[in-house]
mmCIF file of C-alpha atoms and ligand atoms in Angstrom:
data_model
loop_
_atom_site.group_PDB
_atom_site.id
_atom_site.type_symbol
_atom_site.label_atom_id
_atom_site.label_comp_id
_atom_site.label_asym_id
_atom_site.label_seq_id
_atom_site.Cartn_x
_atom_site.Cartn_y
_atom_site.Cartn_z
ATOM 1 C CA MET Z 1 28.805 86.576 164.179
ATOM 2 C CA ARG Z 2 26.734 84.167 165.884
ATOM 3 C CA ILE Z 3 26.704 83.979 169.572
ATOM 4 C CA PRO Z 4 27.410 80.711 171.290
ATOM 5 C CA MET Z 5 24.655 78.891 173.424
ATOM 6 C CA ILE Z 6 24.853 76.362 175.918
ATOM 7 C CA ALA Z 7 21.747 74.901 176.638
ATOM 8 C CA GLY Z 8 21.210 72.629 179.913
ATOM 9 C CA ASN Z 9 18.279 70.221 179.462
ATOM 10 C CA TRP Z 10 17.892 68.986 182.829
ATOM 11 C CA LYS Z 11 14.992 66.658 182.097
ATOM 12 C CA MET Z 12 12.694 64.765 184.586
ATOM 13 C CA ASN Z 13 15.600 65.136 186.567
ATOM 14 C CA THR Z 14 15.614 67.376 190.239
ATOM 15 C CA THR Z 15 13.269 67.841 192.733
ATOM 16 C CA ALA Z 16 12.758 71.493 193.778
ATOM 17 C CA THR Z 17 15.074 71.291 196.433
ATOM 18 C CA GLU Z 18 17.764 69.920 194.267
ATOM 19 C CA ALA Z 19 17.055 72.360 191.662
ATOM 20 C CA GLU Z 20 17.759 75.036 193.971
ATOM 21 C CA ARG Z 21 21.137 73.534 195.134
ATOM 22 C CA LEU Z 22 22.275 73.002 191.798
ATOM 23 C CA VAL Z 23 21.513 76.469 190.585
ATOM 24 C CA LEU Z 24 23.433 77.549 193.446
ATOM 25 C CA GLU Z 25 26.358 75.828 192.815
ATOM 26 C CA MET Z 26 27.104 77.129 189.723
ATOM 27 C CA LEU Z 27 25.739 80.485 189.706
ATOM 28 C CA GLU Z 28 28.599 82.345 190.115
ATOM 29 C CA ARG Z 29 30.791 80.985 187.994
ATOM 30 C CA LEU Z 30 28.535 80.609 185.166
ATOM 31 C CA ASP Z 31 27.183 84.510 185.621
ATOM 32 C CA ARG Z 32 31.315 85.329 184.876
ATOM 33 C CA ILE Z 33 31.522 83.357 181.726
ATOM 34 C CA GLU Z 34 31.415 85.654 178.439
ATOM 35 C CA GLY Z 35 30.604 85.660 175.237
ATOM 36 C CA VAL Z 36 27.952 82.741 175.348
ATOM 37 C CA GLU Z 37 24.579 82.435 176.254
ATOM 38 C CA LYS Z 38 23.613 80.404 178.637
ATOM 39 C CA VAL Z 39 20.737 78.870 179.399
ATOM 40 C CA LEU Z 40 19.082 76.388 182.314
ATOM 41 C CA CYS Z 41 15.874 74.393 181.346
ATOM 42 C CA PRO Z 42 14.802 72.710 184.767
ATOM 43 C CA PRO Z 43 11.519 70.959 185.260
ATOM 44 C CA PHE Z 44 8.394 73.060 185.394
ATOM 45 C CA VAL Z 45 8.115 72.761 189.205
ATOM 46 C CA SER Z 46 11.187 74.830 189.248
ATOM 47 C CA LEU Z 47 10.556 77.483 187.198
ATOM 48 C CA VAL Z 48 9.313 80.145 189.287
ATOM 49 C CA ALA Z 49 11.984 79.689 192.120
ATOM 50 C CA ILE Z 50 14.880 79.516 189.283
ATOM 51 C CA SER Z 51 13.676 82.442 187.465
ATOM 52 C CA MET Z 52 13.980 84.258 190.533
ATOM 53 C CA MET Z 53 17.433 83.221 191.441
ATOM 54 C CA LEU Z 54 18.779 84.162 187.771
ATOM 55 C CA GLN Z 55 17.148 87.411 188.110
ATOM 56 C CA ASN Z 56 20.154 90.450 187.723
ATOM 57 C CA SER Z 57 22.413 87.121 186.301
ATOM 58 C CA SER Z 58 23.316 86.605 182.565
ATOM 59 C CA ILE Z 59 21.937 83.172 182.792
ATOM 60 C CA GLN Z 60 18.829 82.630 180.959
ATOM 61 C CA LEU Z 61 15.536 80.543 181.671
ATOM 62 C CA GLY Z 62 13.925 77.826 179.374
ATOM 63 C CA ALA Z 63 11.403 75.511 179.390
ATOM 64 C CA GLN Z 64 11.466 71.673 178.108
ATOM 65 C CA ASN Z 65 8.001 71.448 176.705
ATOM 66 C CA MET Z 66 4.509 73.305 176.347
ATOM 67 C CA TYR Z 67 1.328 73.102 175.356
ATOM 68 C CA PHE Z 68 0.172 75.040 172.306
ATOM 69 C CA GLU Z 69 -2.823 76.502 173.420
ATOM 70 C CA ALA Z 70 -2.714 79.683 175.185
ATOM 71 C CA LYS Z 71 -5.093 78.829 177.908
ATOM 72 C CA GLY Z 72 -8.239 76.507 179.022
ATOM 73 C CA ALA Z 73 -9.596 73.409 179.699
ATOM 74 C CA TYR Z 74 -6.403 71.368 179.228
ATOM 75 C CA THR Z 75 -5.816 69.468 182.689
ATOM 76 C CA GLY Z 76 -2.469 69.281 183.340
ATOM 77 C CA GLU Z 77 -1.012 71.235 180.615
ATOM 78 C CA ILE Z 78 1.231 74.395 180.551
ATOM 79 C CA SER Z 79 0.524 77.166 178.192
ATOM 80 C CA PRO Z 80 3.118 79.403 176.266
ATOM 81 C CA LEU Z 81 1.604 82.675 177.908
ATOM 82 C CA MET Z 82 2.566 81.067 181.438
ATOM 83 C CA LEU Z 83 5.902 80.362 180.594
ATOM 84 C CA SER Z 84 6.338 83.952 178.780
ATOM 85 C CA GLU Z 85 6.100 85.429 182.473
ATOM 86 C CA LEU Z 86 9.027 83.338 183.366
ATOM 87 C CA CYS Z 87 11.289 82.062 180.400
ATOM 88 C CA GLU Z 88 12.772 83.518 177.492
ATOM 89 C CA PHE Z 89 13.325 79.826 175.631
ATOM 90 C CA VAL Z 90 11.559 76.710 175.065
ATOM 91 C CA ILE Z 91 12.952 73.373 174.029
ATOM 92 C CA LEU Z 92 10.192 71.933 171.559
ATOM 93 C CA GLY Z 93 9.910 68.845 169.630
ATOM 94 C CA HIS Z 94 12.799 66.823 171.616
ATOM 95 C CA SER Z 95 12.960 63.163 170.436
ATOM 96 C CA GLU Z 96 11.771 61.720 173.523
ATOM 97 C CA ARG Z 97 8.745 64.127 173.450
ATOM 98 C CA ARG Z 98 8.115 62.699 169.824
ATOM 99 C CA TRP Z 99 8.794 59.189 170.602
ATOM 100 C CA TYR Z 100 7.542 58.144 174.574
ATOM 101 C CA PHE Z 101 4.887 60.933 173.911
ATOM 102 C CA GLY Z 102 3.808 60.712 170.379
ATOM 103 C CA GLU Z 103 4.866 64.005 169.161
ATOM 104 C CA THR Z 104 3.990 64.640 165.596
ATOM 105 C CA ASP Z 105 5.587 67.231 163.037
ATOM 106 C CA GLU Z 106 2.311 68.984 162.957
ATOM 107 C CA ILE Z 107 2.033 69.156 166.924
ATOM 108 C CA VAL Z 108 5.594 70.330 166.958
ATOM 109 C CA ASN Z 109 4.616 73.157 164.424
ATOM 110 C CA LYS Z 110 1.704 73.614 166.537
ATOM 111 C CA LYS Z 111 4.073 74.588 169.236
ATOM 112 C CA VAL Z 112 6.638 76.582 167.170
ATOM 113 C CA GLY Z 113 3.776 79.063 166.260
ATOM 114 C CA ALA Z 114 2.632 79.230 169.820
ATOM 115 C CA ALA Z 115 5.944 79.682 170.801
ATOM 116 C CA LEU Z 116 6.505 82.669 168.872
ATOM 117 C CA THR Z 117 3.426 84.685 169.258
ATOM 118 C CA ASN Z 118 4.228 84.344 172.929
ATOM 119 C CA LYS Z 119 7.679 85.966 172.391
ATOM 120 C CA LEU Z 120 9.207 82.639 173.642
ATOM 121 C CA LYS Z 121 12.486 81.726 171.261
ATOM 122 C CA PRO Z 122 12.063 77.746 170.226
ATOM 123 C CA ILE Z 123 15.060 75.720 170.419
ATOM 124 C CA LEU Z 124 13.561 73.191 167.944
ATOM 125 C CA CYS Z 125 14.820 69.554 168.251
ATOM 126 C CA VAL Z 126 15.478 67.678 165.406
ATOM 127 C CA GLY Z 127 17.313 64.367 164.727
ATOM 128 C CA GLU Z 128 17.357 60.675 163.219
ATOM 129 C CA ARG Z 129 17.045 57.365 164.885
ATOM 130 C CA LEU Z 130 19.810 54.426 164.744
ATOM 131 C CA GLU Z 131 17.961 52.594 162.088
ATOM 132 C CA GLU Z 132 17.411 55.947 159.942
ATOM 133 C CA ASN Z 133 21.300 56.422 160.023
ATOM 134 C CA GLU Z 134 22.110 53.162 159.275
ATOM 135 C CA ALA Z 135 19.766 53.310 156.111
ATOM 136 C CA GLY Z 136 21.677 56.600 154.923
ATOM 137 C CA LYS Z 137 18.340 58.652 155.672
ATOM 138 C CA THR Z 138 19.792 61.298 157.916
ATOM 139 C CA ASP Z 139 19.493 64.261 155.708
ATOM 140 C CA GLU Z 140 15.719 62.753 154.379
ATOM 141 C CA VAL Z 141 14.677 62.994 158.429
ATOM 142 C CA VAL Z 142 16.250 66.061 159.389
ATOM 143 C CA ASN Z 143 14.790 67.656 155.846
ATOM 144 C CA ARG Z 144 11.035 66.218 156.988
ATOM 145 C CA GLN Z 145 11.651 67.527 160.844
ATOM 146 C CA VAL Z 146 13.035 70.982 159.823
ATOM 147 C CA ARG Z 147 10.392 71.689 156.892
ATOM 148 C CA ALA Z 148 7.452 70.358 159.088
ATOM 149 C CA GLY Z 149 8.762 72.279 162.284
ATOM 150 C CA LEU Z 150 8.528 75.670 160.204
ATOM 151 C CA LYS Z 151 5.817 75.098 157.905
ATOM 152 C CA ASP Z 152 4.184 78.698 157.689
ATOM 153 C CA ILE Z 153 6.437 80.182 160.214
ATOM 154 C CA GLU Z 154 7.589 83.440 158.997
ATOM 155 C CA PRO Z 155 11.484 83.845 159.213
ATOM 156 C CA VAL Z 156 12.902 84.688 162.830
ATOM 157 C CA ARG Z 157 16.437 85.362 163.661
ATOM 158 C CA GLU Z 158 15.492 84.533 167.231
ATOM 159 C CA PHE Z 159 15.235 80.987 166.869
ATOM 160 C CA VAL Z 160 17.665 78.048 167.734
ATOM 161 C CA ILE Z 161 17.467 74.571 166.389
ATOM 162 C CA ALA Z 162 19.332 71.495 167.978
ATOM 163 C CA TYR Z 163 20.247 68.929 165.805
ATOM 164 C CA GLU Z 164 20.536 65.752 168.182
ATOM 165 C CA PRO Z 165 21.037 62.209 166.407
ATOM 166 C CA VAL Z 166 18.176 59.951 168.655
ATOM 167 C CA TRP Z 167 21.362 57.403 168.956
ATOM 168 C CA ALA Z 168 23.199 59.534 170.629
ATOM 169 C CA ILE Z 169 21.224 61.051 173.114
ATOM 170 C CA GLY Z 170 21.941 59.509 176.509
ATOM 171 C CA THR Z 171 24.162 56.550 174.896
ATOM 172 C CA GLY Z 172 27.705 57.871 175.806
ATOM 173 C CA LYS Z 173 28.207 57.640 172.119
ATOM 174 C CA ALA Z 174 28.134 61.295 170.889
ATOM 175 C CA ALA Z 175 28.083 61.699 167.074
ATOM 176 C CA SER Z 176 31.636 62.876 165.742
ATOM 177 C CA GLY Z 177 32.205 66.543 165.076
ATOM 178 C CA LYS Z 178 32.320 66.073 161.650
ATOM 179 C CA GLN Z 179 29.272 64.230 161.250
ATOM 180 C CA ALA Z 180 27.592 66.967 163.493
ATOM 181 C CA ALA Z 181 29.043 69.671 161.258
ATOM 182 C CA VAL Z 182 27.919 68.015 158.083
ATOM 183 C CA THR Z 183 24.554 67.655 159.332
ATOM 184 C CA ILE Z 184 24.144 71.121 160.921
ATOM 185 C CA GLU Z 185 25.146 72.670 157.596
ATOM 186 C CA PHE Z 186 22.445 70.462 155.669
ATOM 187 C CA ILE Z 187 19.934 71.726 158.253
ATOM 188 C CA ARG Z 188 21.230 75.573 157.710
ATOM 189 C CA ASP Z 189 21.042 74.898 154.115
ATOM 190 C CA VAL Z 190 17.357 73.900 154.404
ATOM 191 C CA VAL Z 191 16.559 76.688 156.395
ATOM 192 C CA GLY Z 192 18.195 78.654 153.661
ATOM 193 C CA LYS Z 193 15.793 77.521 151.302
ATOM 194 C CA LEU Z 194 12.791 77.546 152.976
ATOM 195 C CA TRP Z 195 13.076 81.271 154.486
ATOM 196 C CA ASN Z 196 16.067 83.368 153.124
ATOM 197 C CA ARG Z 197 19.719 83.157 153.190
ATOM 198 C CA SER Z 198 20.318 85.804 155.441
ATOM 199 C CA THR Z 199 18.176 84.637 158.587
ATOM 200 C CA ALA Z 200 19.510 80.925 157.705
ATOM 201 C CA GLN Z 201 23.034 82.436 158.742
ATOM 202 C CA ASP Z 202 21.943 84.109 161.502
ATOM 203 C CA LEU Z 203 20.288 81.489 163.321
ATOM 204 C CA ARG Z 204 22.151 79.125 166.072
ATOM 205 C CA ILE Z 205 21.670 75.213 165.305
ATOM 206 C CA LEU Z 206 23.428 73.456 168.273
ATOM 207 C CA TYR Z 207 24.549 70.122 168.503
ATOM 208 C CA GLY Z 208 23.060 67.367 171.098
ATOM 209 C CA GLY Z 209 24.145 63.979 171.979
ATOM 210 C CA SER Z 210 26.239 62.983 174.974
ATOM 211 C CA VAL Z 211 27.765 65.834 174.958
ATOM 212 C CA THR Z 212 30.601 66.222 177.830
ATOM 213 C CA SER Z 213 33.214 68.929 178.998
ATOM 214 C CA ALA Z 214 35.922 65.982 177.664
ATOM 215 C CA ASN Z 215 34.341 66.110 173.819
ATOM 216 C CA ILE Z 216 32.784 69.788 173.740
ATOM 217 C CA VAL Z 217 35.982 71.145 171.919
ATOM 218 C CA GLU Z 218 35.675 68.560 169.204
ATOM 219 C CA PHE Z 219 32.275 69.825 168.372
ATOM 220 C CA LEU Z 220 32.682 73.578 169.010
ATOM 221 C CA SER Z 221 36.078 74.074 166.956
ATOM 222 C CA ARG Z 222 33.558 73.458 163.923
ATOM 223 C CA PRO Z 223 32.545 77.096 162.759
ATOM 224 C CA GLU Z 224 29.243 75.251 161.534
ATOM 225 C CA ILE Z 225 28.325 74.321 164.984
ATOM 226 C CA ASP Z 226 26.906 77.344 167.132
ATOM 227 C CA GLY Z 227 26.824 75.445 170.564
ATOM 228 C CA ALA Z 228 25.145 72.497 172.308
ATOM 229 C CA LEU Z 229 22.095 71.230 174.227
ATOM 230 C CA VAL Z 230 23.473 69.201 177.022
ATOM 231 C CA GLY Z 231 21.615 66.490 178.906
ATOM 232 C CA GLY Z 232 23.361 64.030 181.489
ATOM 233 C CA ALA Z 233 26.289 66.731 182.120
ATOM 234 C CA SER Z 234 24.071 69.548 182.806
ATOM 235 C CA LEU Z 235 23.169 68.402 185.945
ATOM 236 C CA LYS Z 236 26.712 67.991 187.322
ATOM 237 C CA ALA Z 237 27.680 71.696 188.054
ATOM 238 C CA GLU Z 238 31.601 71.070 187.585
ATOM 239 C CA GLU Z 239 31.079 69.672 183.990
ATOM 240 C CA PHE Z 240 28.409 72.166 183.120
ATOM 241 C CA VAL Z 241 30.314 75.030 184.204
ATOM 242 C CA GLY Z 242 33.364 73.521 181.886
ATOM 243 C CA ILE Z 243 31.432 72.972 178.859
ATOM 244 C CA VAL Z 244 30.323 76.466 179.127
ATOM 245 C CA GLU Z 245 34.261 77.866 179.839
ATOM 246 C CA LYS Z 246 35.651 75.799 177.118
ATOM 247 C CA THR Z 247 32.999 77.044 174.724
ATOM 248 C CA ALA Z 248 33.754 80.681 175.474
ATOM 249 C CA GLU Z 249 37.753 79.776 174.875
ATOM 250 C CA ILE Z 250 37.465 78.284 171.781
ATOM 251 C CA LYS Z 251 34.666 81.046 170.271
ATOM 252 C CA LYS Z 252 36.936 83.806 171.239
ATOM 253 C CA ARG Z 253 40.218 82.225 169.431
ATOM 254 C CA ALA Z 254 37.885 81.682 166.373
ATOM 255 C CA LYS Z 255 37.245 84.994 166.180
HETATM 256 P P1 PGA K 301 22.587 64.029 176.836
HETATM 257 O O1 PGA K 301 21.335 64.258 176.230
HETATM 258 O O2 PGA K 301 23.742 65.194 176.878
HETATM 259 O O3 PGA K 301 22.312 63.245 178.209
HETATM 260 O O4 PGA K 301 23.039 62.772 175.981
HETATM 261 C C1 PGA K 301 20.895 65.482 175.494
HETATM 262 C C2 PGA K 301 19.608 65.834 175.006
HETATM 263 O O5 PGA K 301 18.395 65.045 175.356
HETATM 264 O O6 PGA K 301 19.135 67.244 174.814
#
């Protein structure tokens, strides 16, 4: 039985002060919810403060990106070694990194390897763009991204994949539960062929793209979908706690 997971990707939002306030607003309620892994991914500059706030809580911390070298002359970059003292998770290959910052499949693959070497659990993001979706190329794109992302990586159960169709991110136009479930099942199959079926069955595969407390049930009531990577709605305490509470209810009922 896979433990459902809800991760909040704050993206480039919240100053350090705002970030601490947001954590304070949700900490107690979020901490009490059982049966769901809860992960907050604030900006780098807030990781130290928030890691202290989350000590002795059931909430885990993630980063939104990292470089693949452990240290050295890479001005402005943050290394997996640095993150390993603060976080459990790291989001890798988010479509905003791929499309705005030119991250290729090869770079993402190096980051995946470096994260695992440093005991960070990757949340590897994959997903097709609108043109690719309309051309019926969803499977082709996610197949390529998953295979490239996992190239030369040994099977590991502590690994999370997020299926995030680019056209659904920040647009208010989420995929349907069915669409997401079909692609997530396909991704699990790809991982099964690449690694092995048993590891693939244990991986959490999340949906991401315009998830709210109003539509989370549509996704999480599907057994294929193990949780969500939430952007915009993770910046509102009430919304994010609502998403996690509903996830706990649905998955408890499904047991
Ligand atoms: P969104 O973002 O929930 O704002 O659509 C999701 C993501 O990019 O992870």
